[in-house]
Amino acid sequence: MRCEQMQDLIATAYVDGECSAQEREDVLAHAAHCQECREFLEAVTKTKETLTRLPAGFPSASVWLQIEEKITPSPSWWEVWLTGFRPAVVFASLLLLVLTGTMAGRQMMSKGANSSSSAVIMLAMSDDSALDEAIETSGFDSMAEQIF
Amino acid sequence: MDEDLIDRARSGDIDAFRIIYDQTAGFVYNTARRIVGRNEDAEEVVQDVFVAAHRALKSFRGESALKTWLYRITVNRALNKVKSGRSKGQEVAYEDYMDIAQTDMPDKALMEKDAETRAQALLNTLPEDFRACLVLREIQGLSYEEIADTLGINVNTVRTRILRARRQLAVTVQEGGAYAL
């Protein structure tokens, strides 16, 4: 085998440990009497050993933090709004509730006052006999309910 | 790493993705580190790779697919960084080498750092495509078929690149270049 072919074999199957026993013997026998191939064999073997022994590392902690920042989904606008203005939203909701309740209460009071005034006026205008008649036909309780 | 972990990460579980990161960032970093030749650049590649992986989680079926994908994207991003001239690996390897003489590191650590810097300097003498193949073979221990699959090239092309890379490195060492180990 010529030196060129021998060096190809050295740089592939031989250093990869995939040579047959016969090929291995051939390489060593050739290298024993060929200085060029012997030096090539030494250089290839040494280089491979050096590269395979290179220390393994791990990225620094800051790398994950930067990745995490990029992959964490950004909140939608309404989530930002709710989070950012949560106290204001709660306060506004309570205020709305109180205002609605107050207005509803006033409206009911005003309605009740109107109907009772009408009843008083009606009573004042009517004579006692009409009142008696009304009480007799519908009962005092239902008359009082109408008024109040 | 199991399918369940990938499923959880796929559904937006950041903790599950962190576990995947912890299990795979080492080989991603080491592959990138040896191709770009510089720690800062390698960490940038790691960051790019995992952000891209998170986006592409839906397309992975099983650990093997994820690992092959990670190797492929790592090599691609690292090569892009080197080819675009954004990595100053060669210059930094030399600066590191010169700095070692001025440090107060303990002897053993100093020798390890020195050996690493020399090996990196030697790797940096190779064309990027050869370097990528050799890194996957010598440092990551991938078979020729796995390298071909990872890089999406013919297995014979892988053999040729590795052969040429080893020949070139042997000649460099014999001539006493790139700090000659």
PDB file of N, CA and C in Angstrom, chain A residues 3-13 15-16 18 36 39-41 43-44 46-48 50-52 54-64 66-68 70-73, chain B residues 14 17-18 21-27 29-30 34 43 46-48 50-51 54 112 115-116 119-120 122-123 134 137-139 144 159 162-163 166-167 169-171 173-174 180-181:
ATOM      1  N   CYS A   3       1.999   5.279   0.522  1.00  0.00           N
ATOM      2  CA  CYS A   3       1.892   6.154   1.701  1.00  0.00           C
ATOM      3  C   CYS A   3       0.577   6.951   1.702  1.00  0.00           C
ATOM      4  N   GLU A   4       0.189   7.448   0.557  1.00  0.00           N
ATOM      5  CA  GLU A   4      -1.041   8.236   0.431  1.00  0.00           C
ATOM      6  C   GLU A   4      -2.258   7.428   0.916  1.00  0.00           C
ATOM      7  N   GLN A   5      -2.358   6.207   0.429  1.00  0.00           N
ATOM      8  CA  GLN A   5      -3.475   5.328   0.819  1.00  0.00           C
ATOM      9  C   GLN A   5      -3.374   4.959   2.299  1.00  0.00           C
ATOM     10  N   MET A   6      -2.137   4.725   2.729  1.00  0.00           N
ATOM     11  CA  MET A   6      -1.916   4.363   4.133  1.00  0.00           C
ATOM     12  C   MET A   6      -2.370   5.507   5.056  1.00  0.00           C
ATOM     13  N   GLN A   7      -2.043   6.720   4.668  1.00  0.00           N
ATOM     14  CA  GLN A   7      -2.419   7.874   5.512  1.00  0.00           C
ATOM     15  C   GLN A   7      -3.939   8.092   5.510  1.00  0.00           C
ATOM     16  N   ASP A   8      -4.582   7.798   4.386  1.00  0.00           N
ATOM     17  CA  ASP A   8      -6.050   7.869   4.350  1.00  0.00           C
ATOM     18  C   ASP A   8      -6.657   6.862   5.336  1.00  0.00           C
ATOM     19  N   LEU A   9      -6.080   5.679   5.338  1.00  0.00           N
ATOM     20  CA  LEU A   9      -6.566   4.627   6.242  1.00  0.00           C
ATOM     21  C   LEU A   9      -6.329   5.037   7.704  1.00  0.00           C
ATOM     22  N   ILE A  10      -5.154   5.620   7.947  1.00  0.00           N
ATOM     23  CA  ILE A  10      -4.822   6.067   9.312  1.00  0.00           C
ATOM     24  C   ILE A  10      -5.819   7.129   9.769  1.00  0.00           C
ATOM     25  N   ALA A  11      -6.108   8.085   8.886  1.00  0.00           N
ATOM     26  CA  ALA A  11      -6.954   9.227   9.268  1.00  0.00           C
ATOM     27  C   ALA A  11      -8.454   8.893   9.289  1.00  0.00           C
ATOM     28  N   THR A  12      -8.808   7.688   8.909  1.00  0.00           N
ATOM     29  CA  THR A  12     -10.233   7.311   8.951  1.00  0.00           C
ATOM     30  C   THR A  12     -10.437   6.088   9.847  1.00  0.00           C
ATOM     31  N   ALA A  13     -10.424   4.915   9.253  1.00  0.00           N
ATOM     32  CA  ALA A  13     -10.749   3.694  10.008  1.00  0.00           C
ATOM     33  C   ALA A  13      -9.806   3.432  11.179  1.00  0.00           C
ATOM     34  N   VAL A  15      -7.952   5.580  13.198  1.00  0.00           N
ATOM     35  CA  VAL A  15      -8.202   6.402  14.406  1.00  0.00           C
ATOM     36  C   VAL A  15      -9.643   6.254  14.911  1.00  0.00           C
ATOM     37  N   ASP A  16     -10.538   5.820  14.037  1.00  0.00           N
ATOM     38  CA  ASP A  16     -11.922   5.597  14.485  1.00  0.00           C
ATOM     39  C   ASP A  16     -12.083   4.230  15.148  1.00  0.00           C
ATOM     40  N   GLU A  18     -12.022   1.384  13.640  1.00  0.00           N
ATOM     41  CA  GLU A  18     -12.878   0.529  12.811  1.00  0.00           C
ATOM     42  C   GLU A  18     -12.078  -0.347  11.848  1.00  0.00           C
ATOM     43  N   GLU A  36       7.715   9.080   7.440  1.00  0.00           N
ATOM     44  CA  GLU A  36       6.660  10.043   7.107  1.00  0.00           C
ATOM     45  C   GLU A  36       5.306   9.570   7.646  1.00  0.00           C
ATOM     46  N   GLU A  39       5.232   9.569  11.528  1.00  0.00           N
ATOM     47  CA  GLU A  39       4.991  10.908  12.084  1.00  0.00           C
ATOM     48  C   GLU A  39       3.541  11.353  11.859  1.00  0.00           C
ATOM     49  N   PHE A  40       3.011  10.970  10.705  1.00  0.00           N
ATOM     50  CA  PHE A  40       1.605  11.292  10.422  1.00  0.00           C
ATOM     51  C   PHE A  40       0.689  10.575  11.410  1.00  0.00           C
ATOM     52  N   LEU A  41       0.973   9.302  11.647  1.00  0.00           N
ATOM     53  CA  LEU A  41       0.184   8.495  12.588  1.00  0.00           C
ATOM     54  C   LEU A  41       0.220   9.130  13.989  1.00  0.00           C
ATOM     55  N   ALA A  43       0.845  12.269  14.771  1.00  0.00           N
ATOM     56  CA  ALA A  43       0.154  13.570  14.767  1.00  0.00           C
ATOM     57  C   ALA A  43      -1.360  13.392  14.777  1.00  0.00           C
ATOM     58  N   VAL A  44      -1.852  12.460  13.967  1.00  0.00           N
ATOM     59  CA  VAL A  44      -3.312  12.227  13.898  1.00  0.00           C
ATOM     60  C   VAL A  44      -3.824  11.695  15.241  1.00  0.00           C
ATOM     61  N   LYS A  46      -2.445  11.976  18.251  1.00  0.00           N
ATOM     62  CA  LYS A  46      -2.323  12.992  19.294  1.00  0.00           C
ATOM     63  C   LYS A  46      -3.435  14.046  19.169  1.00  0.00           C
ATOM     64  N   THR A  47      -3.707  14.440  17.947  1.00  0.00           N
ATOM     65  CA  THR A  47      -4.752  15.445  17.716  1.00  0.00           C
ATOM     66  C   THR A  47      -6.114  14.924  18.169  1.00  0.00           C
ATOM     67  N   LYS A  48      -6.400  13.678  17.790  1.00  0.00           N
ATOM     68  CA  LYS A  48      -7.696  13.090  18.171  1.00  0.00           C
ATOM     69  C   LYS A  48      -7.822  13.017  19.690  1.00  0.00           C
ATOM     70  N   THR A  50      -6.359  14.817  21.929  1.00  0.00           N
ATOM     71  CA  THR A  50      -6.508  16.164  22.492  1.00  0.00           C
ATOM     72  C   THR A  50      -7.942  16.665  22.335  1.00  0.00           C
ATOM     73  N   LEU A  51      -8.513  16.459  21.167  1.00  0.00           N
ATOM     74  CA  LEU A  51      -9.876  16.958  20.924  1.00  0.00           C
ATOM     75  C   LEU A  51     -10.916  16.203  21.749  1.00  0.00           C
ATOM     76  N   THR A  52     -10.740  14.880  21.866  1.00  0.00           N
ATOM     77  CA  THR A  52     -11.737  14.113  22.621  1.00  0.00           C
ATOM     78  C   THR A  52     -11.657  14.408  24.125  1.00  0.00           C
ATOM     79  N   LEU A  54     -11.140  17.420  25.394  1.00  0.00           N
ATOM     80  CA  LEU A  54     -11.489  18.823  25.694  1.00  0.00           C
ATOM     81  C   LEU A  54     -12.565  18.868  26.779  1.00  0.00           C
ATOM     82  N   PRO A  55     -12.398  19.737  27.770  1.00  0.00           N
ATOM     83  CA  PRO A  55     -13.391  19.767  28.852  1.00  0.00           C
ATOM     84  C   PRO A  55     -14.764  20.221  28.359  1.00  0.00           C
ATOM     85  N   ALA A  56     -15.792  19.587  28.937  1.00  0.00           N
ATOM     86  CA  ALA A  56     -17.165  19.972  28.566  1.00  0.00           C
ATOM     87  C   ALA A  56     -17.624  21.086  29.502  1.00  0.00           C
ATOM     88  N   GLY A  57     -18.304  22.044  28.965  1.00  0.00           N
ATOM     89  CA  GLY A  57     -18.798  23.152  29.792  1.00  0.00           C
ATOM     90  C   GLY A  57     -20.307  23.256  29.748  1.00  0.00           C
ATOM     91  N   PHE A  58     -20.820  24.268  30.413  1.00  0.00           N
ATOM     92  CA  PHE A  58     -22.265  24.520  30.434  1.00  0.00           C
ATOM     93  C   PHE A  58     -22.450  26.038  30.386  1.00  0.00           C
ATOM     94  N   PRO A  59     -23.453  26.512  29.672  1.00  0.00           N
ATOM     95  CA  PRO A  59     -23.643  27.972  29.596  1.00  0.00           C
ATOM     96  C   PRO A  59     -23.908  28.582  30.974  1.00  0.00           C
ATOM     97  N   SER A  60     -23.516  29.836  31.138  1.00  0.00           N
ATOM     98  CA  SER A  60     -23.708  30.492  32.442  1.00  0.00           C
ATOM     99  C   SER A  60     -25.207  30.704  32.722  1.00  0.00           C
ATOM    100  N   ALA A  61     -25.512  30.932  34.008  1.00  0.00           N
ATOM    101  CA  ALA A  61     -26.911  31.029  34.447  1.00  0.00           C
ATOM    102  C   ALA A  61     -27.684  32.130  33.722  1.00  0.00           C
ATOM    103  N   SER A  62     -26.986  33.174  33.328  1.00  0.00           N
ATOM    104  CA  SER A  62     -27.683  34.306  32.691  1.00  0.00           C
ATOM    105  C   SER A  62     -28.302  33.911  31.349  1.00  0.00           C
ATOM    106  N   VAL A  63     -27.763  32.859  30.733  1.00  0.00           N
ATOM    107  CA  VAL A  63     -28.288  32.445  29.412  1.00  0.00           C
ATOM    108  C   VAL A  63     -29.745  31.981  29.548  1.00  0.00           C
ATOM    109  N   TRP A  64     -30.001  31.151  30.568  1.00  0.00           N
ATOM    110  CA  TRP A  64     -31.382  30.681  30.750  1.00  0.00           C
ATOM    111  C   TRP A  64     -32.325  31.868  31.049  1.00  0.00           C
ATOM    112  N   GLN A  66     -32.161  34.862  30.043  1.00  0.00           N
ATOM    113  CA  GLN A  66     -32.478  35.584  28.800  1.00  0.00           C
ATOM    114  C   GLN A  66     -33.443  34.783  27.923  1.00  0.00           C
ATOM    115  N   ILE A  67     -33.257  33.466  27.924  1.00  0.00           N
ATOM    116  CA  ILE A  67     -34.169  32.606  27.147  1.00  0.00           C
ATOM    117  C   ILE A  67     -35.572  32.690  27.756  1.00  0.00           C
ATOM    118  N   GLU A  68     -35.627  32.573  29.075  1.00  0.00           N
ATOM    119  CA  GLU A  68     -36.915  32.596  29.774  1.00  0.00           C
ATOM    120  C   GLU A  68     -37.679  33.888  29.484  1.00  0.00           C
ATOM    121  N   LYS A  70     -37.483  35.657  26.859  1.00  0.00           N
ATOM    122  CA  LYS A  70     -37.961  35.676  25.474  1.00  0.00           C
ATOM    123  C   LYS A  70     -39.109  34.710  25.211  1.00  0.00           C
ATOM    124  N   ILE A  71     -39.162  33.598  25.951  1.00  0.00           N
ATOM    125  CA  ILE A  71     -40.203  32.602  25.657  1.00  0.00           C
ATOM    126  C   ILE A  71     -41.446  32.752  26.535  1.00  0.00           C
ATOM    127  N   THR A  72     -41.339  33.543  27.603  1.00  0.00           N
ATOM    128  CA  THR A  72     -42.511  33.742  28.453  1.00  0.00           C
ATOM    129  C   THR A  72     -43.507  34.616  27.692  1.00  0.00           C
ATOM    130  N   PRO A  73     -44.741  34.096  27.496  1.00  0.00           N
ATOM    131  CA  PRO A  73     -45.699  34.871  26.696  1.00  0.00           C
ATOM    132  C   PRO A  73     -46.031  36.203  27.355  1.00  0.00           C
TER     133      PRO A  73
ATOM    134  N   ILE B  14     -43.306  26.301  31.258  1.00  0.00           N
ATOM    135  CA  ILE B  14     -41.927  26.804  31.221  1.00  0.00           C
ATOM    136  C   ILE B  14     -40.991  25.921  32.062  1.00  0.00           C
ATOM    137  N   PHE B  17     -39.900  23.067  30.045  1.00  0.00           N
ATOM    138  CA  PHE B  17     -38.909  23.485  29.050  1.00  0.00           C
ATOM    139  C   PHE B  17     -37.556  23.708  29.713  1.00  0.00           C
ATOM    140  N   ARG B  18     -37.579  24.155  30.966  1.00  0.00           N
ATOM    141  CA  ARG B  18     -36.331  24.352  31.708  1.00  0.00           C
ATOM    142  C   ARG B  18     -35.611  23.004  31.919  1.00  0.00           C
ATOM    143  N   TYR B  21     -34.012  22.085  28.779  1.00  0.00           N
ATOM    144  CA  TYR B  21     -32.820  22.937  28.634  1.00  0.00           C
ATOM    145  C   TYR B  21     -31.664  22.360  29.464  1.00  0.00           C
ATOM    146  N   ASP B  22     -31.954  22.036  30.724  1.00  0.00           N
ATOM    147  CA  ASP B  22     -30.901  21.509  31.600  1.00  0.00           C
ATOM    148  C   ASP B  22     -30.290  20.226  31.038  1.00  0.00           C
ATOM    149  N   GLN B  23     -31.131  19.427  30.387  1.00  0.00           N
ATOM    150  CA  GLN B  23     -30.643  18.144  29.864  1.00  0.00           C
ATOM    151  C   GLN B  23     -29.894  18.275  28.542  1.00  0.00           C
ATOM    152  N   THR B  24     -30.131  19.344  27.815  1.00  0.00           N
ATOM    153  CA  THR B  24     -29.549  19.424  26.462  1.00  0.00           C
ATOM    154  C   THR B  24     -28.626  20.626  26.222  1.00  0.00           C
ATOM    155  N   ALA B  25     -28.664  21.603  27.114  1.00  0.00           N
ATOM    156  CA  ALA B  25     -27.859  22.818  26.876  1.00  0.00           C
ATOM    157  C   ALA B  25     -26.360  22.528  26.859  1.00  0.00           C
ATOM    158  N   GLY B  26     -25.950  21.476  27.573  1.00  0.00           N
ATOM    159  CA  GLY B  26     -24.525  21.125  27.618  1.00  0.00           C
ATOM    160  C   GLY B  26     -23.990  20.797  26.231  1.00  0.00           C
ATOM    161  N   PHE B  27     -24.658  19.877  25.530  1.00  0.00           N
ATOM    162  CA  PHE B  27     -24.114  19.509  24.221  1.00  0.00           C
ATOM    163  C   PHE B  27     -24.322  20.622  23.192  1.00  0.00           C
ATOM    164  N   TYR B  29     -24.140  23.826  23.896  1.00  0.00           N
ATOM    165  CA  TYR B  29     -23.084  24.793  24.208  1.00  0.00           C
ATOM    166  C   TYR B  29     -21.716  24.303  23.728  1.00  0.00           C
ATOM    167  N   ASN B  30     -21.401  23.038  24.046  1.00  0.00           N
ATOM    168  CA  ASN B  30     -20.070  22.520  23.690  1.00  0.00           C
ATOM    169  C   ASN B  30     -19.864  22.433  22.178  1.00  0.00           C
ATOM    170  N   ARG B  34     -17.039  24.935  20.298  1.00  0.00           N
ATOM    171  CA  ARG B  34     -15.905  24.465  19.501  1.00  0.00           C
ATOM    172  C   ARG B  34     -15.985  24.926  18.048  1.00  0.00           C
ATOM    173  N   GLU B  43     -22.545  31.224  23.812  1.00  0.00           N
ATOM    174  CA  GLU B  43     -23.727  31.464  24.653  1.00  0.00           C
ATOM    175  C   GLU B  43     -24.831  32.161  23.851  1.00  0.00           C
ATOM    176  N   VAL B  46     -26.473  29.420  21.944  1.00  0.00           N
ATOM    177  CA  VAL B  46     -27.344  28.634  22.829  1.00  0.00           C
ATOM    178  C   VAL B  46     -28.689  29.351  22.997  1.00  0.00           C
ATOM    179  N   GLN B  47     -28.604  30.625  23.222  1.00  0.00           N
ATOM    180  CA  GLN B  47     -29.826  31.412  23.418  1.00  0.00           C
ATOM    181  C   GLN B  47     -30.723  31.360  22.161  1.00  0.00           C
ATOM    182  N   ASP B  48     -30.128  31.608  21.020  1.00  0.00           N
ATOM    183  CA  ASP B  48     -30.884  31.556  19.754  1.00  0.00           C
ATOM    184  C   ASP B  48     -31.521  30.188  19.538  1.00  0.00           C
ATOM    185  N   PHE B  50     -32.346  27.795  21.708  1.00  0.00           N
ATOM    186  CA  PHE B  50     -33.456  27.408  22.584  1.00  0.00           C
ATOM    187  C   PHE B  50     -34.702  28.265  22.384  1.00  0.00           C
ATOM    188  N   VAL B  51     -34.517  29.489  21.997  1.00  0.00           N
ATOM    189  CA  VAL B  51     -35.694  30.313  21.681  1.00  0.00           C
ATOM    190  C   VAL B  51     -36.366  29.739  20.422  1.00  0.00           C
ATOM    191  N   HIS B  54     -38.116  26.429  21.269  1.00  0.00           N
ATOM    192  CA  HIS B  54     -39.392  26.630  21.955  1.00  0.00           C
ATOM    193  C   HIS B  54     -40.512  26.903  20.957  1.00  0.00           C
ATOM    194  N   GLU B 112      -4.671  22.920  32.233  1.00  0.00           N
ATOM    195  CA  GLU B 112      -5.905  22.531  31.533  1.00  0.00           C
ATOM    196  C   GLU B 112      -6.364  23.636  30.597  1.00  0.00           C
ATOM    197  N   ALA B 115      -4.105  23.755  27.607  1.00  0.00           N
ATOM    198  CA  ALA B 115      -4.371  22.670  26.656  1.00  0.00           C
ATOM    199  C   ALA B 115      -5.635  22.965  25.854  1.00  0.00           C
ATOM    200  N   GLU B 116      -6.636  23.495  26.551  1.00  0.00           N
ATOM    201  CA  GLU B 116      -7.903  23.810  25.886  1.00  0.00           C
ATOM    202  C   GLU B 116      -7.701  24.910  24.835  1.00  0.00           C
ATOM    203  N   ALA B 119      -5.909  23.515  21.825  1.00  0.00           N
ATOM    204  CA  ALA B 119      -6.789  22.669  21.012  1.00  0.00           C
ATOM    205  C   ALA B 119      -7.771  23.523  20.216  1.00  0.00           C
ATOM    206  N   GLN B 120      -8.292  24.565  20.876  1.00  0.00           N
ATOM    207  CA  GLN B 120      -9.244  25.444  20.186  1.00  0.00           C
ATOM    208  C   GLN B 120      -8.559  26.196  19.049  1.00  0.00           C
ATOM    209  N   LEU B 122      -6.101  25.182  17.339  1.00  0.00           N
ATOM    210  CA  LEU B 122      -5.881  24.219  16.248  1.00  0.00           C
ATOM    211  C   LEU B 122      -7.183  24.017  15.455  1.00  0.00           C
ATOM    212  N   LEU B 123      -8.289  23.835  16.180  1.00  0.00           N
ATOM    213  CA  LEU B 123      -9.590  23.674  15.515  1.00  0.00           C
ATOM    214  C   LEU B 123      -9.915  24.880  14.636  1.00  0.00           C
ATOM    215  N   LEU B 134     -15.901  17.622  12.285  1.00  0.00           N
ATOM    216  CA  LEU B 134     -14.931  17.059  13.226  1.00  0.00           C
ATOM    217  C   LEU B 134     -15.400  17.227  14.680  1.00  0.00           C
ATOM    218  N   ARG B 137     -17.907  14.656  15.423  1.00  0.00           N
ATOM    219  CA  ARG B 137     -17.304  13.328  15.497  1.00  0.00           C
ATOM    220  C   ARG B 137     -16.443  13.168  16.757  1.00  0.00           C
ATOM    221  N   GLU B 138     -15.471  14.042  16.939  1.00  0.00           N
ATOM    222  CA  GLU B 138     -14.487  13.859  18.025  1.00  0.00           C
ATOM    223  C   GLU B 138     -15.008  14.313  19.388  1.00  0.00           C
ATOM    224  N   ILE B 139     -15.781  15.372  19.397  1.00  0.00           N
ATOM    225  CA  ILE B 139     -16.201  15.917  20.696  1.00  0.00           C
ATOM    226  C   ILE B 139     -17.569  15.388  21.118  1.00  0.00           C
ATOM    227  N   TYR B 144     -20.745   8.608  11.664  1.00  0.00           N
ATOM    228  CA  TYR B 144     -20.760   9.300  10.370  1.00  0.00           C
ATOM    229  C   TYR B 144     -22.203   9.460   9.863  1.00  0.00           C
ATOM    230  N   ARG B 159     -17.464  11.701   5.429  1.00  0.00           N
ATOM    231  CA  ARG B 159     -16.181  10.968   5.477  1.00  0.00           C
ATOM    232  C   ARG B 159     -15.058  11.807   4.869  1.00  0.00           C
ATOM    233  N   ILE B 162     -14.128  14.789   7.142  1.00  0.00           N
ATOM    234  CA  ILE B 162     -13.390  14.386   8.346  1.00  0.00           C
ATOM    235  C   ILE B 162     -11.968  13.961   7.981  1.00  0.00           C
ATOM    236  N   LEU B 163     -11.849  13.239   6.892  1.00  0.00           N
ATOM    237  CA  LEU B 163     -10.521  12.822   6.433  1.00  0.00           C
ATOM    238  C   LEU B 163      -9.653  14.055   6.157  1.00  0.00           C
ATOM    239  N   ARG B 166      -8.718  15.893   9.421  1.00  0.00           N
ATOM    240  CA  ARG B 166      -7.663  15.210  10.195  1.00  0.00           C
ATOM    241  C   ARG B 166      -6.309  15.343   9.511  1.00  0.00           C
ATOM    242  N   ARG B 167      -6.319  15.237   8.205  1.00  0.00           N
ATOM    243  CA  ARG B 167      -5.064  15.391   7.445  1.00  0.00           C
ATOM    244  C   ARG B 167      -4.496  16.799   7.654  1.00  0.00           C
ATOM    245  N   LEU B 169      -5.088  18.948  10.081  1.00  0.00           N
ATOM    246  CA  LEU B 169      -4.620  19.168  11.463  1.00  0.00           C
ATOM    247  C   LEU B 169      -3.276  18.476  11.700  1.00  0.00           C
ATOM    248  N   ALA B 170      -3.130  17.264  11.170  1.00  0.00           N
ATOM    249  CA  ALA B 170      -1.876  16.525  11.345  1.00  0.00           C
ATOM    250  C   ALA B 170      -0.715  17.302  10.722  1.00  0.00           C
ATOM    251  N   VAL B 171      -0.957  17.841   9.534  1.00  0.00           N
ATOM    252  CA  VAL B 171       0.098  18.608   8.857  1.00  0.00           C
ATOM    253  C   VAL B 171       0.439  19.862   9.670  1.00  0.00           C
ATOM    254  N   VAL B 173       0.112  20.336  12.886  1.00  0.00           N
ATOM    255  CA  VAL B 173       0.848  19.937  14.093  1.00  0.00           C
ATOM    256  C   VAL B 173       2.287  19.570  13.732  1.00  0.00           C
ATOM    257  N   GLN B 174       2.445  18.829  12.655  1.00  0.00           N
ATOM    258  CA  GLN B 174       3.803  18.418  12.239  1.00  0.00           C
ATOM    259  C   GLN B 174       4.679  19.620  11.901  1.00  0.00           C
ATOM    260  N   ALA B 180       0.836  24.044  18.044  1.00  0.00           N
ATOM    261  CA  ALA B 180       1.307  22.640  17.953  1.00  0.00           C
ATOM    262  C   ALA B 180       0.999  21.793  19.190  1.00  0.00           C
ATOM    263  N   LEU B 181      -0.239  21.847  19.612  1.00  0.00           N
ATOM    264  CA  LEU B 181      -0.745  21.059  20.752  1.00  0.00           C
ATOM    265  C   LEU B 181       0.051  21.363  22.022  1.00  0.00           C
TER     266      LEU B 181
END
